[in-house]
mmCIF file of C-alpha atoms and ligand atoms in Angstrom:
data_model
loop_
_atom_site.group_PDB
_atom_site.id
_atom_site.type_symbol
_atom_site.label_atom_id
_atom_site.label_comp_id
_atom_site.label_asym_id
_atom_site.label_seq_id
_atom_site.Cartn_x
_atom_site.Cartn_y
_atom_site.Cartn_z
ATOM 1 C CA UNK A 1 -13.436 38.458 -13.714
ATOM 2 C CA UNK A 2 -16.294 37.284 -15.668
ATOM 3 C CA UNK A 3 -19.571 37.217 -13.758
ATOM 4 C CA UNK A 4 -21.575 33.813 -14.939
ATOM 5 C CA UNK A 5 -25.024 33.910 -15.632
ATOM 6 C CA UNK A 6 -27.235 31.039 -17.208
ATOM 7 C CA UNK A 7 -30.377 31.728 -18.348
ATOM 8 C CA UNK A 8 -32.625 29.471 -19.733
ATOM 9 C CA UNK A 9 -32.547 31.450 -22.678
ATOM 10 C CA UNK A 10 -29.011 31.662 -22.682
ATOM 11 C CA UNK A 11 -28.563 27.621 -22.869
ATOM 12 C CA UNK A 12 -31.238 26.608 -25.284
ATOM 13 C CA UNK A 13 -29.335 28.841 -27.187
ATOM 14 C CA UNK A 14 -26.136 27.023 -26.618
ATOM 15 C CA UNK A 15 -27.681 24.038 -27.257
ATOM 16 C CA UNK A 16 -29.043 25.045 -30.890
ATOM 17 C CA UNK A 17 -25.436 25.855 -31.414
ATOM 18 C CA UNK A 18 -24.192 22.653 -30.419
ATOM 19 C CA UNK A 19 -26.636 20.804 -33.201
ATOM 20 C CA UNK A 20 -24.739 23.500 -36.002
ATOM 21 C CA UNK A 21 -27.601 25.917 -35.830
ATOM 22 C CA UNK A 22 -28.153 29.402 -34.549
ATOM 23 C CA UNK A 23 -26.013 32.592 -34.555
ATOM 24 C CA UNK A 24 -23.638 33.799 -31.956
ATOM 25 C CA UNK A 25 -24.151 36.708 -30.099
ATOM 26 C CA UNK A 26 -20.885 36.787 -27.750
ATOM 27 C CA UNK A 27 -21.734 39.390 -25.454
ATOM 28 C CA UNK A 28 -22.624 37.747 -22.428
ATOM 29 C CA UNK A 29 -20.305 35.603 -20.106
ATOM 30 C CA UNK A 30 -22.103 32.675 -20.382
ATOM 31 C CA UNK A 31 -21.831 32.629 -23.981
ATOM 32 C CA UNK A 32 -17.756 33.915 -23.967
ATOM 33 C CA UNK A 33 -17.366 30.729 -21.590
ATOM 34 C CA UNK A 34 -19.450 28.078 -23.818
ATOM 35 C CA UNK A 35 -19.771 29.160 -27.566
ATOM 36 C CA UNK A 36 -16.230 28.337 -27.927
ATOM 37 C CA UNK A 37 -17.150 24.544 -27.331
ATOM 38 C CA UNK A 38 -21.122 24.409 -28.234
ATOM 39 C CA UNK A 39 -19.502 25.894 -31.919
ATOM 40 C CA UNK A 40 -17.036 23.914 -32.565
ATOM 41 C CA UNK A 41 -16.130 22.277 -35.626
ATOM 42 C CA UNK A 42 -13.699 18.891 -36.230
ATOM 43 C CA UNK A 43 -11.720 18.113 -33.690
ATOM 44 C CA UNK A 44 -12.064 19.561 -30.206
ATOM 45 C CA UNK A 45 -11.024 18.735 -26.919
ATOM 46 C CA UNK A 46 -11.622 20.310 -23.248
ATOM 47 C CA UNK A 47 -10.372 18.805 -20.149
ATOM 48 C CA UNK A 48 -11.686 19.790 -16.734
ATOM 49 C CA UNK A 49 -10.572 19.797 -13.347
ATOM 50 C CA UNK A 50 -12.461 20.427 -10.234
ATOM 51 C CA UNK A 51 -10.258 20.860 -7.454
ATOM 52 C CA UNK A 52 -9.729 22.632 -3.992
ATOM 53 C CA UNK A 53 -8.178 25.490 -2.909
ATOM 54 C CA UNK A 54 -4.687 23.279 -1.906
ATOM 55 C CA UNK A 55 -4.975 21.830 -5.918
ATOM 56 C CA UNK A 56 -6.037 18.645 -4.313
ATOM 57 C CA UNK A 57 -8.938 16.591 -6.638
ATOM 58 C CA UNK A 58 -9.269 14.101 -4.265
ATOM 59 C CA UNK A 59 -8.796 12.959 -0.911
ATOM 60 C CA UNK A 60 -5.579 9.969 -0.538
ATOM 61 C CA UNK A 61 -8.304 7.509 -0.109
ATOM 62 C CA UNK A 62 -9.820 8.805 -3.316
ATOM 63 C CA UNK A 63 -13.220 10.392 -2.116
ATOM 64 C CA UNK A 64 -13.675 12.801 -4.577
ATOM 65 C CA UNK A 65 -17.682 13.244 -5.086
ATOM 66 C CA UNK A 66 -17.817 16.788 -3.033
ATOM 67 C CA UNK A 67 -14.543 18.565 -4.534
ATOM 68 C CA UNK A 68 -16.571 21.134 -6.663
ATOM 69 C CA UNK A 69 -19.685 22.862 -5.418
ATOM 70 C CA UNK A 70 -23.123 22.908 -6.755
ATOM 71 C CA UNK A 71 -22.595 25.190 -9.277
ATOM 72 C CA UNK A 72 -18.889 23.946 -10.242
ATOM 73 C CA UNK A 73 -20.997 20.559 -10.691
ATOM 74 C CA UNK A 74 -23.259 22.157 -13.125
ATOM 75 C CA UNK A 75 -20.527 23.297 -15.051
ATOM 76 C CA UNK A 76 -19.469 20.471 -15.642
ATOM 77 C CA UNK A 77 -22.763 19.253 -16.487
ATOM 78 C CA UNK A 78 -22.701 21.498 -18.807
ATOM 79 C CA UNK A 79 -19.654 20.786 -20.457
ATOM 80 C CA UNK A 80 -20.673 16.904 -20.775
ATOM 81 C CA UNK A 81 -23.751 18.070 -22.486
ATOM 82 C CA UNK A 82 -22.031 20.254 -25.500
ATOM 83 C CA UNK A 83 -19.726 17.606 -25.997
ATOM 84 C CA UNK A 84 -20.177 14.269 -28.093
ATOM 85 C CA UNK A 85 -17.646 12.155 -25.859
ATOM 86 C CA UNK A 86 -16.562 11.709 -22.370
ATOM 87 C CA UNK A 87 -12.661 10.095 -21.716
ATOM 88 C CA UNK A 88 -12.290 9.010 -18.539
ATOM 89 C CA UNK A 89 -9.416 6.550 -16.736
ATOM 90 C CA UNK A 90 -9.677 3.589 -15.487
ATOM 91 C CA UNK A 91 -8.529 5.096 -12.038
ATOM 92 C CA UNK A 92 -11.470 7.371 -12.093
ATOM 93 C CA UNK A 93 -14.040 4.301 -12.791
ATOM 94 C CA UNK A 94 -12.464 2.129 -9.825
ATOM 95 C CA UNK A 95 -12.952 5.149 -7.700
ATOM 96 C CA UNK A 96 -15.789 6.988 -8.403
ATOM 97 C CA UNK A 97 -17.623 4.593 -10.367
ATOM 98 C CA UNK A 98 -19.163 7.553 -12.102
ATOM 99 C CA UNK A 99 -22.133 7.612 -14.670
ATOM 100 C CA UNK A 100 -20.721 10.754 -16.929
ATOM 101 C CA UNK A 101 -24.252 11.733 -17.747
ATOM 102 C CA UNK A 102 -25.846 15.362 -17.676
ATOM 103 C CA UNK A 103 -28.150 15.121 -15.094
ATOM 104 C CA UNK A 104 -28.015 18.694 -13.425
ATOM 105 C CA UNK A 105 -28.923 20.826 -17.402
ATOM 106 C CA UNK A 106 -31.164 20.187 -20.052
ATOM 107 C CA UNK A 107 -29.338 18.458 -22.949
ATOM 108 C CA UNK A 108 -27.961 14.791 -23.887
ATOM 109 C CA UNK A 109 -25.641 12.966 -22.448
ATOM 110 C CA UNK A 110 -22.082 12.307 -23.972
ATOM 111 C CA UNK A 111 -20.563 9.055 -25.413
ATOM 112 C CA UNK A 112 -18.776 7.714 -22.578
ATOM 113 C CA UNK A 113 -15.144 6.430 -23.110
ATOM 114 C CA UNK A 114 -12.858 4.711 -20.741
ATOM 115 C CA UNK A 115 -9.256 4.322 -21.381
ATOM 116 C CA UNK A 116 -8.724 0.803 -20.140
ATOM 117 C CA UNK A 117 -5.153 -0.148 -21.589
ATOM 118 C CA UNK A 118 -4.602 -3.710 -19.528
ATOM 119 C CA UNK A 119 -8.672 -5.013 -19.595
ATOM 120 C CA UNK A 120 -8.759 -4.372 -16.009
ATOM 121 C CA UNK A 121 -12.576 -3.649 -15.776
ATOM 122 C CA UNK A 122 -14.377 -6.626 -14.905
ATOM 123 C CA UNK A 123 -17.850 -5.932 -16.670
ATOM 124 C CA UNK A 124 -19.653 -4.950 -12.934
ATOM 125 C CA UNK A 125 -18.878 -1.109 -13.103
ATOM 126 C CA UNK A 126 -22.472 0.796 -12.975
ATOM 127 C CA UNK A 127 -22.034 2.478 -16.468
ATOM 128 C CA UNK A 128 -22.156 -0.920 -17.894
ATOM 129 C CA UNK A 129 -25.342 -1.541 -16.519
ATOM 130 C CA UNK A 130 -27.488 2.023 -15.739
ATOM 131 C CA UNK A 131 -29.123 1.751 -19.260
ATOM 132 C CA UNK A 132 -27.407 5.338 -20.010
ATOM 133 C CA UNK A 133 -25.543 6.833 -23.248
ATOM 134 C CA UNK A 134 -23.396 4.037 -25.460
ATOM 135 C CA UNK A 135 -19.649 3.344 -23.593
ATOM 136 C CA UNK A 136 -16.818 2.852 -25.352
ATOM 137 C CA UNK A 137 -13.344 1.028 -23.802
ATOM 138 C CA UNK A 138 -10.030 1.568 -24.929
ATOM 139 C CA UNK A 139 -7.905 -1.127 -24.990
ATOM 140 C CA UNK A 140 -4.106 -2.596 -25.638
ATOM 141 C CA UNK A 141 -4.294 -4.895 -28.189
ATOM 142 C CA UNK A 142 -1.666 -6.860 -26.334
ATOM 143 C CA UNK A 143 -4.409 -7.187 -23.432
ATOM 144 C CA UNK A 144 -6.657 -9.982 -23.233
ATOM 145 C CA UNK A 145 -9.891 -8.939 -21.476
ATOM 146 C CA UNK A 146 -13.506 -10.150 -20.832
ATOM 147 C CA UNK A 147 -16.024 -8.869 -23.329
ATOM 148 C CA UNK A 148 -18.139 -5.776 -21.737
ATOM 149 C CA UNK A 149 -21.870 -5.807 -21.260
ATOM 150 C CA UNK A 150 -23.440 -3.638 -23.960
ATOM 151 C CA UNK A 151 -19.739 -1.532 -24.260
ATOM 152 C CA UNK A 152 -17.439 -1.322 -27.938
ATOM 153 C CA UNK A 153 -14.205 -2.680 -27.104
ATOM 154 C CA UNK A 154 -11.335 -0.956 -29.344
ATOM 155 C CA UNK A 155 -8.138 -2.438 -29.147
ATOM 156 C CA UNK A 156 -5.265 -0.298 -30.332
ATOM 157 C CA UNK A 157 -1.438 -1.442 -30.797
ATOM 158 C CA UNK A 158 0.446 0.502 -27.521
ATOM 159 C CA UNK A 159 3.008 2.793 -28.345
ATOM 160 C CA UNK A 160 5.943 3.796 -25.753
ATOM 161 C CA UNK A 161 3.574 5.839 -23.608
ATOM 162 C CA UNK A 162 0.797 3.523 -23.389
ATOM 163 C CA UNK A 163 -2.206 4.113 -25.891
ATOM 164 C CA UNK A 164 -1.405 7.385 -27.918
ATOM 165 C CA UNK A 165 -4.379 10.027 -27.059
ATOM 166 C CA UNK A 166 -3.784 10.850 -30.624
ATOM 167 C CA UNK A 167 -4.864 7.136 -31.748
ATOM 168 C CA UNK A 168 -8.016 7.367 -29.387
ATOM 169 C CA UNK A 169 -8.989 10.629 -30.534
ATOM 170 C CA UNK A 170 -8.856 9.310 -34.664
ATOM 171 C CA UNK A 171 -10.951 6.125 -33.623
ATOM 172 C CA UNK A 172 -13.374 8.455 -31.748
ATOM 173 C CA UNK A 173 -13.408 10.960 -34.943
ATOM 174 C CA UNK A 174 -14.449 7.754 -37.113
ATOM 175 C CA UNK A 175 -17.039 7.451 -34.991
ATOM 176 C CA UNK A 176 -18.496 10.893 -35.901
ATOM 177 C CA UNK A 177 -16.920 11.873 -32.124
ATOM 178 C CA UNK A 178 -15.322 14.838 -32.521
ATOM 179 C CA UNK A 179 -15.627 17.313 -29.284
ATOM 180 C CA UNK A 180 -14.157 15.640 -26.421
ATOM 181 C CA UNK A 181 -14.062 16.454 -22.693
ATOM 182 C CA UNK A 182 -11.252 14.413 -21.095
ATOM 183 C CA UNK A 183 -12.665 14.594 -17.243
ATOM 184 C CA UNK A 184 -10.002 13.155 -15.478
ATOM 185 C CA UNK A 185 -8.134 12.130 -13.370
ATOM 186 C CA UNK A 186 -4.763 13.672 -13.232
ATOM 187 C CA UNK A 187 -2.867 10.919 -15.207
ATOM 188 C CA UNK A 188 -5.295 10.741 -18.070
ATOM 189 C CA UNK A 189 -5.840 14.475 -18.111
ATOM 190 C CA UNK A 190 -1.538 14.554 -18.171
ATOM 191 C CA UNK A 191 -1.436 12.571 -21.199
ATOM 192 C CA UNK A 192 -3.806 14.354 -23.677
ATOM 193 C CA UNK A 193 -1.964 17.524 -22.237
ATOM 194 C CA UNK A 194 1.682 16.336 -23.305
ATOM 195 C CA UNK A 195 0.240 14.999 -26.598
ATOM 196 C CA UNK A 196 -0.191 18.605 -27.127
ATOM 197 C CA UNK A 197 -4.178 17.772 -27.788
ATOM 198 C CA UNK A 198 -5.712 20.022 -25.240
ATOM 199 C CA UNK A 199 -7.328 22.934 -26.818
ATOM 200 C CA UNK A 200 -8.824 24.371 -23.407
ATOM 201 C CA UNK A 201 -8.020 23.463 -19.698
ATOM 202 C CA UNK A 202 -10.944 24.061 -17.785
ATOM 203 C CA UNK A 203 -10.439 24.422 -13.733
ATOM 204 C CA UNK A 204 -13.299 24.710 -11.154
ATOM 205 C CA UNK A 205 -11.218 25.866 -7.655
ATOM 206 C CA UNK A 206 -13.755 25.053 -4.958
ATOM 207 C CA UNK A 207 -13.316 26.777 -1.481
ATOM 208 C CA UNK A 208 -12.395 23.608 0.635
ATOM 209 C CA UNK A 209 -9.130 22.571 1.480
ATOM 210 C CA UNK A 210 -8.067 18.974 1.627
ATOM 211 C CA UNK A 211 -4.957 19.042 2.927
ATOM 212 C CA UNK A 212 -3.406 16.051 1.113
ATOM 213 C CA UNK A 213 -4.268 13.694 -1.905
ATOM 214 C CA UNK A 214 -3.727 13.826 -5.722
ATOM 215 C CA UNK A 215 -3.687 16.682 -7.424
ATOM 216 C CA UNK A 216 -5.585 17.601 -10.814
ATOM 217 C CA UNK A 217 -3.039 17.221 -13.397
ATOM 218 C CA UNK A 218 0.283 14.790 -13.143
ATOM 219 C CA UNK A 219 2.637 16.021 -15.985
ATOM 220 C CA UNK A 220 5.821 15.056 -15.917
ATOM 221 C CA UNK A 221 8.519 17.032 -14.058
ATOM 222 C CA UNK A 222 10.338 20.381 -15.054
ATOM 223 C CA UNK A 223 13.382 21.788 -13.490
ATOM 224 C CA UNK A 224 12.472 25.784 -13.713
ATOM 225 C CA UNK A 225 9.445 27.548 -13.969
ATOM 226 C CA UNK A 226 10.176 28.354 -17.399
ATOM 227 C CA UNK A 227 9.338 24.782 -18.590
ATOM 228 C CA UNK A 228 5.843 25.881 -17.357
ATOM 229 C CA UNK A 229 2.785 26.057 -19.503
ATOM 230 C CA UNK A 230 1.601 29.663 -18.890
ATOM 231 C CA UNK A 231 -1.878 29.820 -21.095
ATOM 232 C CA UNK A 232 -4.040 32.681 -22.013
ATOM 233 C CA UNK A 233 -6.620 32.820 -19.588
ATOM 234 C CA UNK A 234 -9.646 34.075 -18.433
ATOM 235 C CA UNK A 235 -11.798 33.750 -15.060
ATOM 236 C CA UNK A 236 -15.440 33.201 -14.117
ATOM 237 C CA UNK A 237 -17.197 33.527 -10.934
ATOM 238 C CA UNK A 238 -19.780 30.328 -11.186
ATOM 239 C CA UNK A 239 -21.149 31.161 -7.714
ATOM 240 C CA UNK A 240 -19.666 28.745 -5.428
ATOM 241 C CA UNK A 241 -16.440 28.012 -7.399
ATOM 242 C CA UNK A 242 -14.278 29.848 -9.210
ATOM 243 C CA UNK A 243 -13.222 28.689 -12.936
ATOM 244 C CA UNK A 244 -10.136 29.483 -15.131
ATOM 245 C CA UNK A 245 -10.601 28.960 -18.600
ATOM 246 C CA UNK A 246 -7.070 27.938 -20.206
ATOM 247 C CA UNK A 247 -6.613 28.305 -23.908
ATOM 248 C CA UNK A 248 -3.968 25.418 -24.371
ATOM 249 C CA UNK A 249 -4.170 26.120 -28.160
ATOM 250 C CA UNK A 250 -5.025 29.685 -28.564
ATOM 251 C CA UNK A 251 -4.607 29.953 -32.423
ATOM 252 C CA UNK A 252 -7.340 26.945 -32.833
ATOM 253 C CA UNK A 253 -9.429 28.077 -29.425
ATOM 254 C CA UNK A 254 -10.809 31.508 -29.583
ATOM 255 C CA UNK A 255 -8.228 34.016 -31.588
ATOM 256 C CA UNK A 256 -6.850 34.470 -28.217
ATOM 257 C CA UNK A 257 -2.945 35.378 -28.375
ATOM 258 C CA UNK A 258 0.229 35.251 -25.922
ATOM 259 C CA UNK A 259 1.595 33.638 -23.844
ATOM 260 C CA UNK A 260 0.206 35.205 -20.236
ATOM 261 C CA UNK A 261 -1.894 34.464 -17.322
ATOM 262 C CA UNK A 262 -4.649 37.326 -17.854
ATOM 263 C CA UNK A 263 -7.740 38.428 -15.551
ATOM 264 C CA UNK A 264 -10.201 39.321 -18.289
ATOM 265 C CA UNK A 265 -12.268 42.530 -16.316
ATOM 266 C CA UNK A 266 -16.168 42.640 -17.969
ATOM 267 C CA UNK A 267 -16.647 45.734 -19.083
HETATM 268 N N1 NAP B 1 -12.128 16.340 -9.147
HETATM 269 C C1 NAP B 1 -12.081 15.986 -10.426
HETATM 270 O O1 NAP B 1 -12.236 16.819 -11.315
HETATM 271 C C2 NAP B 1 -11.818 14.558 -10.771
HETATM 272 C C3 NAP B 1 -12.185 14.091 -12.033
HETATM 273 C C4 NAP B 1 -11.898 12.774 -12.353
HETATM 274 C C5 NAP B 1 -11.245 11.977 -11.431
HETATM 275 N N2 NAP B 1 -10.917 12.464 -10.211
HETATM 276 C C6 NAP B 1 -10.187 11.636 -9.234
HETATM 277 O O2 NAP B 1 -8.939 11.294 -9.812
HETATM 278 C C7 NAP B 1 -8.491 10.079 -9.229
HETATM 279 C C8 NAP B 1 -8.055 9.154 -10.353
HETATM 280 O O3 NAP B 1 -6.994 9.780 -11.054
HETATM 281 P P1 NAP B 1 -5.810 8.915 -11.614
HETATM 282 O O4 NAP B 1 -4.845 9.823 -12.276
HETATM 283 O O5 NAP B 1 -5.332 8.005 -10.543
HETATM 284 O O6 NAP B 1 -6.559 7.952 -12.633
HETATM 285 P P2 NAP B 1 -7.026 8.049 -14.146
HETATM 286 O O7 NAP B 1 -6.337 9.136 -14.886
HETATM 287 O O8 NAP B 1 -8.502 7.991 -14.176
HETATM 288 O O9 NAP B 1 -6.503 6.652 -14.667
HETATM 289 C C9 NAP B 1 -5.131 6.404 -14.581
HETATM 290 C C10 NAP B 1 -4.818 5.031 -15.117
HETATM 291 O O10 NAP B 1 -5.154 5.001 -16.506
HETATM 292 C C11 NAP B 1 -3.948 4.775 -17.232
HETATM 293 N N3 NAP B 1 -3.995 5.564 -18.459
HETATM 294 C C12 NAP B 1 -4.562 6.756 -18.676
HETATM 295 N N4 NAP B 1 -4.397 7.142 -19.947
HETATM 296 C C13 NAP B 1 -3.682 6.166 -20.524
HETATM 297 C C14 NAP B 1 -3.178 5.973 -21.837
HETATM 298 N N5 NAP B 1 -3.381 6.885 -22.800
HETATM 299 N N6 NAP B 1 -2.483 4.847 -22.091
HETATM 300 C C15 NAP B 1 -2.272 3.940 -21.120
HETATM 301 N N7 NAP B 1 -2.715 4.045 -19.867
HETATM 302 C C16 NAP B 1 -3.412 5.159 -19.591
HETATM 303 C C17 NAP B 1 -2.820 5.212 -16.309
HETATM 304 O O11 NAP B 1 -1.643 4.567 -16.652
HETATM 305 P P3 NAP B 1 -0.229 5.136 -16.097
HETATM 306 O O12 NAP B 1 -0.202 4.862 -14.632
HETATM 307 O O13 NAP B 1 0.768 4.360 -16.873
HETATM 308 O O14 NAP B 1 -0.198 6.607 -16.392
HETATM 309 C C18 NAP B 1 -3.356 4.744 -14.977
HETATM 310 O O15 NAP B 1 -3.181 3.355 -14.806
HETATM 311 C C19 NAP B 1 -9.655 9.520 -8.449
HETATM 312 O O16 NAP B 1 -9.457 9.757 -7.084
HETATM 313 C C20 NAP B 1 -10.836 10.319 -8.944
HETATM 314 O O17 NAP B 1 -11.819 10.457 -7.946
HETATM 315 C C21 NAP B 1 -11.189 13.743 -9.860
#
C-alpha cells in the first residue's frame, strides 16, 4: 500500500503539469496517484466514489455530505482541480445540491456539467446562482425545459439508454473539455462505466458503516462472478480513508497490464 503524502511542493508541481508544463518525476506516491490525470492528453475520464465500509454512498434518505473523511474530501478536491469538467446527475443535484468547486487545494475549479435528460431542474439549484465556474446541462432534445440562469443548455437526440456518455463526452471535447471526473452518483457513474469510457475508477472507503442505502456504482446485473470487472489496481492510505485506484483502461491509463486485483507494496 502506497503511503500518500502532499506536499506543497508536490502539488504546485501537479498543477504545472496540469497547464502542459513541467517534467515528471514519478517517484513519490503522490505523484504515482495524480500524474496519471494532471498529464493527460485528449480524452480522459476518472470517476470517483466515496463510500463506507458496507459500499453504501449514501444514507436511504440520501444524506451523503459525511461519507468520506477529511482527507478522502481533499482527494477529491483534488481530483476536481486537475480536471477541466465535472459530470454530475441530476439525482446528485436534488440531493446534495452540491457546488463541485475545489475549495479544500489550491487550483481552479472544474466546468460543472449536469446530465439533466427530462429538464427536470427548475433554475433554483445553488450552482446556478453561487457566482462559481461556468455549468453546463445536458439535455434530451425531446425535453422541453425552462432556460437556466447563466447555464449552456445542450440538447442531444436520446438514444436507447438515455443520452449516450459517448455524445456528452464529444460535445464536452468541442468545448476544449477533455479530462473529465464523472462524481456520481451510482447511476451516472454506471453509465460512463458500461459505455466502456472509464479510464480510472477512483474509490475513497471511509471507516463508517451505514448499514443501508445506495451503493456507489449501479451496473447492471451479472449471473457469475466471472462477468465481473476485475481491474489493475493499486491502494493508497490518504489518512482517514483508504483509496483504490482502478485502471478501467490499462493500455490508455498508465502501461499498467492484466487483468488482477493487485496491492502495489512501496518499496
Ligand atoms: N459518496 C459519493 O461519492 C457520492 C457522489 C455523488 C452522489 N452521491 C449520492 O448519490 C445519490 C444519487 O445517485 P443516483 O444514482 O440516484 O443519481 P445520479 O446518478 O446523480 O442521477 C441519476 C439520474 O440521472 C439519470 N441519468 C444519468 N445519466 C444519464 C444518461 N446518460 N442519460 C439519461 N439519464 C441519465 C438517471 O436516469 P436512469 O434512472 O434512467 O438511470 C437518473 O434519473 C445521492 O444520494 C447522492 O448524495 C454520492
Amino acid at each position: 500500500m502506497f503511503k500518500l503524502e502532499m506536499s506543497d511542493a508536490t502539488w504546485s508541481r501537479l498543477l504545472v503539469l496540469r497547464q502542459g508544463a513541467g517534467e515528471g518525476v514519478p517517484t513519490e506516491a503522490a505523484y504515482r496517484l495524480y500524474a496519471p490525470i494532471a498529464g493527460a492528453t485528449g480524452r480522459f475520464v476518472i470517476a470517483q466514489v466515496g463510500q463506507s465500509l458496507d459500499g453504501r454512498i449514501a444514507t436511504p434518505t440520501g444524506d451523503a455530505r459525511d461519507v468520506s473523511g477529511q482527507d478522502g474530501l481533499a482527494h477529491l478536491h483534488r481530483c476536481r482541480a486537475l480536471v477541466d469538467a465535472v459530470i454530475v446527475g441530476i439525482g446528485t443535484v436534488r440531493a446534495d445540491d452540491p457546488r463541485l468547486s475545489v475549495r479544500m487545494v489550491k487550483g481552479a475549479s472544474p466546468v460543472r456539467v449536469i446530465v439533466d435528460c427530462h429538464a427536470e431542474l427548475d433554475g433554483s439549484e445553488s450552482l446556478f446562482h453561487d457566482g462559481g465556474a461556468p455549468v453546463i446541462v445536458f439535455r434530451s432534445a425531446r425535453a422541453k425545459g425552462i432556460v437556466l440562469p447563466g447555464a449552456e443548455v445542450i440538447s442531444l437526440e436520446p438514444k436507447a439508454c438515455g443520452l449516450d456518455p459517448h455524445d456528452i463526452l464529444d460535445a464536452l471535447a468541442q468545448r476544449n473539455l477533455d479530462r473529465v471526473l464523472v462524481e456520481g452518483g451510482a447511476r451516472t457513474i454506471a453509465r460512463f462505466i458500461a459505455a466502456g469510457l472509464v479510464d480510472r475508477l477512483h474509490v475513497a472507503i471511509s471507516p463508517i458503516i451505514i448499514g443501508s442505502g445506495p451503493s456507489g456504482i449501479a451496473l447492471s446485473p451479472i449471473e457469475s462472478l466471472a462477468g465481473a470487472y476485475r481491474p489493475v489496481t493499486e491502494v493508497y492510505d490518504l489518512g482517514s480513508d483508504i483509496l483504490f485506484d482502478c485502471a478501467l483502461r490499462p493500455q490508455r491509463a498508465s502501461g499498467r497490464q492484466g487483468q488482477e486485483i493487485r496491492v502495489a507494496n512501496e518499496a
